[in-house]
Amino acid sequence: MHLLIFEPRTQGHHLTWLRYVAEDFLSAGFRLTLAVDYRRAQQALLHETLGELLTEHVARLHLLSALDEQGHFVVKRDALLTLSELLRSTQADDVFLTNCDEIASRCLRRLALGWRPPANLRGHLNGIYFRPRFLSQQTWQQAFSLKASGFRKALQQGWINRLWLLDEYLHQQVQSYAENTFYHLPDPWHGDFSQPQPLAREHLQLPPDARIVLCYGLMTPRKGLRLLTQVLLEQPDAPWFLLCAGRLADPAAAPNVHLLQAQGRALVLDRYLTEAEEALCFAACDLVALPYLQHFGSSGVLSRAAAAGKPVVGADSGLLGQRIRTHGLGWTFRDGNPAALQQALQQAARSSRAQWAQLSQAGLEYAAHCSRSAYRQALLCAYNA
């Protein structure tokens, strides 16, 4: 089976998930063509991400660029037309999108208005849909939105083959809408978080006796870093030391972060972190913050925190809030509310060692359900079915 995998993005989680999918399909004997951002400036990053896969599977793994040197899709600056042409030119048997959100919004709206995708894509579209917001609406079947109407047509006309959803509750809700179409895929973690906390702190030059709260990942405004730092600045006697690890892409939060660092209450690692550095951050911290603002969907940070046995403090809305409460992974607070976040942090600080141990064990149990092996099984079993 020759599979065309489409992933033209390199930021955030995109390359990590590209590697996951490539590893798993290669393990099952597939031949892969990866349609990626293979411009000269991105080639080193792609080779670093895919690593040994490129050398161990030379005969079954090929890379080509879905973008030109100016960053536009190679066919009329259009993702779907590019995907269609690549499917034709590579003669692949099927298409897999590691992020269906890349094409979904425009495609579904156009379908609702009577336009159809290129004919050779019919029945060959498979992929992971991270944020199908319209599906979470109870009235989507009654054309709640233009996208919902287009999605209904995509199912009826046979454009979509298989879709994997990260939201286990949403999957239960919609799997009856179309037979053998919707599958659940756990949001996975990988890495070794077993480094002793004192050694991890020493390596990162963190204070050995502080209570460290970790904010990890690409720090865009919706990640709530400004909210967290505001709360910490307003409580100078709070016991929490902030470890901010990941590229700082929130201009509104940056002054707060740097002020905390100037006060000796934060360490800022404003860059893309290696896997080894990521593991050290989770090993070094006591608590992981997920103060996301009106967040829809899953978060790989929650999976990593659970695998490291670290409780979380997170907003109470959406999928993350539901997971934290259902699995007993930490403390929740009212979404976007600084007083509620402050109270949750105080509650965490006052909790006993027995409570922390209970939360840590709950995290490890949850992590077993979203390991890389669980992810691989969910992906391949559904595809082969």
GROMACS .gro file of C-alpha atoms in nm:
model
  385
    1MET     CA    1   0.000   0.000   0.000
    2HIS     CA    2   0.138   0.338  -0.105
    3LEU     CA    3   0.012   0.621   0.117
    4LEU     CA    4   0.040   0.994   0.046
    5ILE     CA    5   0.072   1.178   0.380
    6PHE     CA    6  -0.006   1.548   0.362
    7GLU     CA    7   0.142   1.781   0.625
    8PRO     CA    8   0.258   2.122   0.499
    9ARG     CA    9   0.309   2.279   0.845
   10THR     CA   10   0.616   2.270   1.069
   11GLN     CA   11   0.513   2.468   1.378
   12GLY     CA   12   0.377   2.343   1.709
   13HIS     CA   13   0.274   1.978   1.715
   14HIS     CA   14   0.271   1.928   1.337
   15LEU     CA   15   0.614   1.770   1.288
   16THR     CA   16   0.582   1.553   1.598
   17TRP     CA   17   0.258   1.407   1.468
   18LEU     CA   18   0.405   1.364   1.121
   19ARG     CA   19   0.677   1.149   1.274
   20TYR     CA   20   0.424   0.948   1.478
   21VAL     CA   21   0.214   0.871   1.170
   22ALA     CA   22   0.516   0.792   0.953
   23GLU     CA   23   0.665   0.560   1.216
   24ASP     CA   24   0.342   0.371   1.259
   25PHE     CA   25   0.255   0.324   0.893
   26LEU     CA   26   0.613   0.222   0.816
   27SER     CA   27   0.597  -0.034   1.097
   28ALA     CA   28   0.296  -0.188   0.919
   29GLY     CA   29   0.480  -0.217   0.586
   30PHE     CA   30   0.333   0.084   0.404
   31ARG     CA   31   0.524   0.278   0.139
   32LEU     CA   32   0.501   0.650   0.214
   33THR     CA   33   0.530   0.976   0.026
   34LEU     CA   34   0.534   1.273   0.263
   35ALA     CA   35   0.403   1.596   0.111
   36VAL     CA   36   0.557   1.851   0.343
   37ASP     CA   37   0.712   2.197   0.360
   38TYR     CA   38   1.037   2.087   0.198
   39ARG     CA   39   1.168   2.430   0.115
   40ARG     CA   40   1.541   2.477   0.164
   41ALA     CA   41   1.494   2.663   0.491
   42GLN     CA   42   1.288   2.377   0.641
   43GLN     CA   43   1.481   2.075   0.521
   44ALA     CA   44   1.718   2.057   0.818
   45LEU     CA   45   1.426   2.065   1.063
   46LEU     CA   46   1.245   1.788   0.875
   47HIS     CA   47   1.555   1.571   0.862
   48GLU     CA   48   1.611   1.626   1.233
   49THR     CA   49   1.249   1.533   1.312
   50LEU     CA   50   1.233   1.223   1.095
   51GLY     CA   51   1.587   1.119   1.185
   52GLU     CA   52   1.662   0.754   1.138
   53LEU     CA   53   1.339   0.691   0.949
   54LEU     CA   54   1.498   0.852   0.645
   55THR     CA   55   1.800   0.623   0.655
   56GLU     CA   56   1.630   0.302   0.769
   57HIS     CA   57   1.346   0.318   0.515
   58VAL     CA   58   1.511   0.465   0.207
   59ALA     CA   59   1.315   0.244  -0.031
   60ARG     CA   60   0.977   0.312   0.133
   61LEU     CA   61   0.993   0.676   0.240
   62HIS     CA   62   1.005   0.971   0.003
   63LEU     CA   63   0.973   1.344   0.071
   64LEU     CA   64   0.842   1.610  -0.164
   65SER     CA   65   0.730   1.968  -0.115
   66ALA     CA   66   0.367   2.076  -0.110
   67LEU     CA   67   0.484   2.440  -0.102
   68ASP     CA   68   0.692   2.652  -0.335
   69GLU     CA   69   0.985   2.862  -0.214
   70GLN     CA   70   0.749   3.153  -0.141
   71GLY     CA   71   0.543   2.934   0.092
   72HIS     CA   72   0.240   2.892  -0.136
   73PHE     CA   73   0.080   2.560  -0.229
   74VAL     CA   74   0.235   2.445  -0.554
   75VAL     CA   75  -0.092   2.420  -0.753
   76LYS     CA   76  -0.273   2.754  -0.780
   77ARG     CA   77  -0.193   2.827  -0.414
   78ASP     CA   78  -0.470   2.584  -0.320
   79ALA     CA   79  -0.434   2.298  -0.070
   80LEU     CA   80  -0.696   2.068  -0.222
   81LEU     CA   81  -0.578   2.118  -0.580
   82THR     CA   82  -0.222   2.053  -0.466
   83LEU     CA   83  -0.331   1.739  -0.283
   84SER     CA   84  -0.518   1.616  -0.592
   85GLU     CA   85  -0.219   1.672  -0.821
   86LEU     CA   86   0.019   1.501  -0.578
   87LEU     CA   87  -0.211   1.202  -0.554
   88ARG     CA   88  -0.215   1.182  -0.935
   89SER     CA   89   0.159   1.232  -0.984
   90THR     CA   90   0.273   0.994  -0.708
   91GLN     CA   91   0.012   0.730  -0.801
   92ALA     CA   92  -0.046   0.670  -0.431
   93ASP     CA   93  -0.332   0.441  -0.330
   94ASP     CA   94  -0.472   0.664  -0.058
   95VAL     CA   95  -0.435   0.999   0.119
   96PHE     CA   96  -0.378   1.061   0.489
   97LEU     CA   97  -0.389   1.410   0.640
   98THR     CA   98  -0.216   1.439   0.976
   99ASN     CA   99  -0.423   1.754   1.027
  100CYS     CA  100  -0.758   1.762   0.845
  101ASP     CA  101  -0.811   2.113   0.979
  102GLU     CA  102  -0.568   2.222   0.706
  103ILE     CA  103  -0.831   2.178   0.436
  104ALA     CA  104  -1.159   2.123   0.621
  105SER     CA  105  -1.302   2.471   0.670
  106ARG     CA  106  -1.275   2.589   0.311
  107CYS     CA  107  -1.360   2.252   0.161
  108LEU     CA  108  -1.674   2.200   0.370
  109ARG     CA  109  -1.805   2.551   0.311
  110ARG     CA  110  -1.755   2.512  -0.063
  111LEU     CA  111  -1.924   2.171  -0.060
  112ALA     CA  112  -2.224   2.324   0.115
  113LEU     CA  113  -2.254   2.570  -0.175
  114GLY     CA  114  -2.242   2.300  -0.441
  115TRP     CA  115  -1.873   2.290  -0.530
  116ARG     CA  116  -1.702   1.952  -0.535
  117PRO     CA  117  -1.339   1.860  -0.467
  118PRO     CA  118  -1.125   1.712  -0.745
  119ALA     CA  119  -1.277   1.380  -0.847
  120ASN     CA  120  -0.969   1.168  -0.776
  121LEU     CA  121  -0.997   1.249  -0.404
  122ARG     CA  122  -1.340   1.089  -0.364
  123GLY     CA  123  -1.323   0.805  -0.113
  124HIS     CA  124  -0.952   0.859  -0.051
  125LEU     CA  125  -0.958   1.124   0.223
  126ASN     CA  126  -0.842   0.992   0.559
  127GLY     CA  127  -0.699   1.184   0.848
  128ILE     CA  128  -0.699   1.329   1.197
  129TYR     CA  129  -0.950   1.605   1.270
  130PHE     CA  130  -0.824   1.805   1.568
  131ARG     CA  131  -1.092   2.072   1.607
  132PRO     CA  132  -1.424   1.984   1.442
  133ARG     CA  133  -1.612   2.249   1.639
  134PHE     CA  134  -1.933   2.213   1.443
  135LEU     CA  135  -1.955   1.843   1.529
  136SER     CA  136  -1.983   1.930   1.896
  137GLN     CA  137  -2.307   2.115   1.828
  138GLN     CA  138  -2.609   1.899   1.895
  139THR     CA  139  -2.791   2.046   1.595
  140TRP     CA  140  -2.524   1.987   1.333
  141GLN     CA  141  -2.747   1.744   1.144
  142GLN     CA  142  -2.997   2.025   1.084
  143ALA     CA  143  -2.733   2.231   0.904
  144PHE     CA  144  -2.639   2.424   1.217
  145SER     CA  145  -2.367   2.590   1.011
  146LEU     CA  146  -2.234   2.601   0.659
  147LYS     CA  147  -1.953   2.366   0.756
  148ALA     CA  148  -2.197   2.119   0.909
  149SER     CA  149  -2.400   2.120   0.589
  150GLY     CA  150  -2.088   2.064   0.382
  151PHE     CA  151  -1.975   1.786   0.612
  152ARG     CA  152  -2.306   1.608   0.573
  153LYS     CA  153  -2.263   1.626   0.195
  154ALA     CA  154  -1.906   1.497   0.223
  155LEU     CA  155  -2.034   1.189   0.405
  156GLN     CA  156  -2.331   1.135   0.174
  157GLN     CA  157  -2.126   1.176  -0.144
  158GLY     CA  158  -1.847   0.949  -0.025
  159TRP     CA  159  -1.556   1.193  -0.016
  160ILE     CA  160  -1.445   1.097   0.334
  161ASN     CA  161  -1.310   0.752   0.409
  162ARG     CA  162  -1.195   0.756   0.774
  163LEU     CA  163  -1.165   1.028   1.036
  164TRP     CA  164  -0.987   1.000   1.370
  165LEU     CA  165  -1.107   1.225   1.654
  166LEU     CA  166  -0.904   1.302   1.966
  167ASP     CA  167  -1.211   1.374   2.177
  168GLU     CA  168  -1.334   1.044   2.317
  169TYR     CA  169  -1.665   1.197   2.426
  170LEU     CA  170  -1.732   1.352   2.086
  171HIS     CA  171  -1.643   1.022   1.922
  172GLN     CA  172  -1.911   0.844   2.124
  173GLN     CA  173  -2.160   1.109   2.016
  174VAL     CA  174  -2.098   1.100   1.641
  175GLN     CA  175  -1.981   0.750   1.550
  176SER     CA  176  -2.338   0.647   1.462
  177TYR     CA  177  -2.365   0.924   1.201
  178ALA     CA  178  -2.173   0.726   0.940
  179GLU     CA  179  -2.073   0.361   0.963
  180ASN     CA  180  -1.699   0.284   0.978
  181THR     CA  181  -1.603   0.650   0.943
  182PHE     CA  182  -1.523   0.785   1.291
  183TYR     CA  183  -1.250   0.646   1.514
  184HIS     CA  184  -1.097   0.761   1.840
  185LEU     CA  185  -0.725   0.835   1.855
  186PRO     CA  186  -0.556   0.906   2.189
  187ASP     CA  187  -0.345   1.221   2.219
  188PRO     CA  188  -0.010   1.050   2.276
  189TRP     CA  189   0.306   1.120   2.469
  190HIS     CA  190   0.654   0.985   2.427
  191GLY     CA  191   0.979   1.030   2.614
  192ASP     CA  192   1.147   0.931   2.937
  193PHE     CA  193   1.037   1.140   3.234
  194SER     CA  194   1.210   0.926   3.494
  195GLN     CA  195   1.503   1.161   3.557
  196PRO     CA  196   1.519   1.232   3.933
  197GLN     CA  197   1.377   1.574   4.007
  198PRO     CA  198   1.693   1.710   4.179
  199LEU     CA  199   1.910   1.616   3.881
  200ALA     CA  200   1.664   1.763   3.633
  201ARG     CA  201   1.656   2.090   3.828
  202GLU     CA  202   2.032   2.100   3.848
  203HIS     CA  203   2.063   2.048   3.473
  204LEU     CA  204   1.818   2.331   3.400
  205GLN     CA  205   1.967   2.553   3.673
  206LEU     CA  206   1.640   2.572   3.862
  207PRO     CA  207   1.616   2.644   4.235
  208PRO     CA  208   1.637   2.306   4.412
  209ASP     CA  209   1.374   2.372   4.681
  210ALA     CA  210   1.115   2.577   4.490
  211ARG     CA  211   0.763   2.465   4.406
  212ILE     CA  212   0.783   2.480   4.028
  213VAL     CA  213   0.486   2.524   3.796
  214LEU     CA  214   0.555   2.448   3.430
  215CYS     CA  215   0.401   2.622   3.128
  216TYR     CA  216   0.512   2.425   2.824
  217GLY     CA  217   0.483   2.458   2.448
  218LEU     CA  218   0.430   2.731   2.193
  219MET     CA  219   0.306   3.023   2.406
  220THR     CA  220   0.037   3.179   2.189
  221PRO     CA  221  -0.218   3.415   2.350
  222ARG     CA  222  -0.484   3.145   2.378
  223LYS     CA  223  -0.255   2.939   2.604
  224GLY     CA  224  -0.334   3.175   2.893
  225LEU     CA  225   0.021   3.259   2.995
  226ARG     CA  226  -0.073   3.621   3.054
  227LEU     CA  227  -0.344   3.510   3.296
  228LEU     CA  228  -0.107   3.286   3.488
  229THR     CA  229   0.170   3.545   3.513
  230GLN     CA  230  -0.078   3.812   3.620
  231VAL     CA  231  -0.187   3.590   3.909
  232LEU     CA  232   0.172   3.516   4.010
  233LEU     CA  233   0.271   3.884   4.001
  234GLU     CA  234  -0.025   3.981   4.217
  235GLN     CA  235   0.083   3.726   4.478
  236PRO     CA  236   0.449   3.803   4.555
  237ASP     CA  237   0.444   3.567   4.852
  238ALA     CA  238   0.305   3.274   4.651
  239PRO     CA  239   0.534   2.971   4.668
  240TRP     CA  240   0.529   2.906   4.294
  241PHE     CA  241   0.832   2.946   4.066
  242LEU     CA  242   0.742   2.959   3.695
  243LEU     CA  243   0.924   2.749   3.438
  244CYS     CA  244   0.817   2.888   3.100
  245ALA     CA  245   0.948   2.645   2.839
  246GLY     CA  246   0.875   2.701   2.471
  247ARG     CA  247   0.876   2.983   2.222
  248LEU     CA  248   0.717   3.293   2.370
  249ALA     CA  249   0.467   3.405   2.106
  250ASP     CA  250   0.237   3.615   2.325
  251PRO     CA  251   0.348   3.981   2.328
  252ALA     CA  252   0.097   4.063   2.602
  253ALA     CA  253   0.245   3.802   2.836
  254ALA     CA  254   0.612   3.870   2.763
  255PRO     CA  255   0.654   4.170   3.002
  256ASN     CA  256   0.503   3.971   3.289
  257VAL     CA  257   0.726   3.672   3.220
  258HIS     CA  258   1.042   3.881   3.208
  259LEU     CA  259   0.944   4.072   3.522
  260LEU     CA  260   0.901   3.745   3.709
  261GLN     CA  261   1.240   3.635   3.582
  262ALA     CA  262   1.397   3.963   3.695
  263GLN     CA  263   1.245   3.901   4.040
  264GLY     CA  264   1.408   3.558   4.052
  265ARG     CA  265   1.068   3.386   4.032
  266ALA     CA  266   1.083   3.242   3.681
  267LEU     CA  267   1.308   3.078   3.427
  268VAL     CA  268   1.227   3.142   3.062
  269LEU     CA  269   1.342   2.904   2.788
  270ASP     CA  270   1.218   3.100   2.487
  271ARG     CA  271   1.299   2.853   2.209
  272TYR     CA  272   1.205   2.525   2.049
  273LEU     CA  273   1.308   2.258   2.299
  274THR     CA  274   1.464   1.924   2.217
  275GLU     CA  275   1.303   1.602   2.336
  276ALA     CA  276   1.569   1.570   2.605
  277GLU     CA  277   1.497   1.923   2.730
  278GLU     CA  278   1.124   1.854   2.725
  279ALA     CA  279   1.173   1.548   2.944
  280LEU     CA  280   1.386   1.747   3.188
  281CYS     CA  281   1.119   2.017   3.219
  282PHE     CA  282   0.847   1.769   3.311
  283ALA     CA  283   1.079   1.584   3.549
  284ALA     CA  284   1.184   1.907   3.720
  285CYS     CA  285   0.842   2.058   3.786
  286ASP     CA  286   0.584   1.989   4.056
  287LEU     CA  287   0.275   2.114   3.873
  288VAL     CA  288   0.183   2.171   3.507
  289ALA     CA  289  -0.033   2.472   3.418
  290LEU     CA  290  -0.299   2.453   3.144
  291PRO     CA  291  -0.466   2.795   3.178
  292TYR     CA  292  -0.592   2.781   2.819
  293LEU     CA  293  -0.858   3.033   2.719
  294GLN     CA  294  -1.177   2.892   2.564
  295HIS     CA  295  -0.977   2.596   2.442
  296PHE     CA  296  -1.146   2.346   2.213
  297GLY     CA  297  -1.006   1.998   2.180
  298SER     CA  298  -0.718   1.805   2.323
  299SER     CA  299  -0.370   1.891   2.448
  300GLY     CA  300  -0.055   1.685   2.427
  301VAL     CA  301   0.078   1.872   2.731
  302LEU     CA  302  -0.186   1.702   2.948
  303SER     CA  303  -0.071   1.360   2.824
  304ARG     CA  304   0.293   1.443   2.899
  305ALA     CA  305   0.211   1.575   3.245
  306ALA     CA  306   0.021   1.255   3.322
  307ALA     CA  307   0.307   1.037   3.195
  308ALA     CA  308   0.549   1.229   3.418
  309GLY     CA  309   0.315   1.179   3.715
  310LYS     CA  310   0.266   1.554   3.754
  311PRO     CA  311  -0.073   1.698   3.852
  312VAL     CA  312  -0.214   1.984   3.648
  313VAL     CA  313  -0.409   2.301   3.710
  314GLY     CA  314  -0.634   2.375   3.414
  315ALA     CA  315  -0.935   2.566   3.291
  316ASP     CA  316  -1.262   2.386   3.362
  317SER     CA  317  -1.420   2.421   3.017
  318GLY     CA  318  -1.419   2.187   2.721
  319LEU     CA  319  -1.245   1.855   2.678
  320LEU     CA  320  -0.948   1.937   2.902
  321GLY     CA  321  -1.166   2.030   3.197
  322GLN     CA  322  -1.372   1.715   3.150
  323ARG     CA  323  -1.063   1.494   3.137
  324ILE     CA  324  -0.906   1.654   3.445
  325ARG     CA  325  -1.224   1.605   3.647
  326THR     CA  326  -1.311   1.257   3.517
  327HIS     CA  327  -0.966   1.108   3.568
  328GLY     CA  328  -0.868   1.304   3.879
  329LEU     CA  329  -0.562   1.465   3.721
  330GLY     CA  330  -0.548   1.789   3.921
  331TRP     CA  331  -0.734   2.110   3.994
  332THR     CA  332  -0.965   2.308   3.767
  333PHE     CA  333  -1.068   2.673   3.776
  334ARG     CA  334  -1.324   2.884   3.594
  335ASP     CA  335  -1.200   2.954   3.244
  336GLY     CA  336  -1.026   3.293   3.214
  337ASN     CA  337  -1.091   3.392   3.577
  338PRO     CA  338  -0.779   3.512   3.764
  339ALA     CA  339  -0.935   3.482   4.111
  340ALA     CA  340  -1.037   3.123   4.041
  341LEU     CA  341  -0.688   3.039   3.913
  342GLN     CA  342  -0.534   3.197   4.222
  343GLN     CA  343  -0.761   2.985   4.441
  344ALA     CA  344  -0.670   2.668   4.251
  345LEU     CA  345  -0.298   2.739   4.292
  346GLN     CA  346  -0.349   2.800   4.663
  347GLN     CA  347  -0.541   2.476   4.693
  348ALA     CA  348  -0.261   2.289   4.520
  349ALA     CA  349   0.000   2.446   4.749
  350ARG     CA  350  -0.198   2.345   5.060
  351SER     CA  351  -0.262   1.986   4.949
  352SER     CA  352  -0.100   1.705   5.143
  353ARG     CA  353   0.166   1.469   5.013
  354ALA     CA  354  -0.093   1.192   5.011
  355GLN     CA  355  -0.318   1.399   4.784
  356TRP     CA  356  -0.028   1.473   4.550
  357ALA     CA  357   0.064   1.105   4.540
  358GLN     CA  358  -0.296   1.014   4.456
  359LEU     CA  359  -0.305   1.267   4.170
  360SER     CA  360   0.031   1.143   4.043
  361GLN     CA  361  -0.090   0.783   4.035
  362ALA     CA  362  -0.409   0.887   3.856
  363GLY     CA  363  -0.193   1.057   3.595
  364LEU     CA  364   0.017   0.748   3.536
  365GLU     CA  365  -0.297   0.537   3.493
  366TYR     CA  366  -0.441   0.787   3.245
  367ALA     CA  367  -0.112   0.801   3.054
  368ALA     CA  368  -0.125   0.427   2.991
  369HIS     CA  369  -0.428   0.486   2.769
  370CYS     CA  370  -0.252   0.747   2.555
  371SER     CA  371   0.091   0.591   2.509
  372ARG     CA  372   0.259   0.562   2.172
  373SER     CA  373   0.166   0.195   2.154
  374ALA     CA  374  -0.200   0.277   2.223
  375TYR     CA  375  -0.186   0.545   1.952
  376ARG     CA  376  -0.031   0.305   1.700
  377GLN     CA  377  -0.290   0.037   1.769
  378ALA     CA  378  -0.579   0.284   1.735
  379LEU     CA  379  -0.441   0.423   1.409
  380LEU     CA  380  -0.353   0.098   1.235
  381CYS     CA  381  -0.649  -0.110   1.351
  382ALA     CA  382  -0.892   0.152   1.226
  383TYR     CA  383  -0.710   0.195   0.896
  384ASN     CA  384  -0.690  -0.177   0.830
  385ALA     CA  385  -1.056  -0.216   0.920
   0.00000   0.00000   0.00000
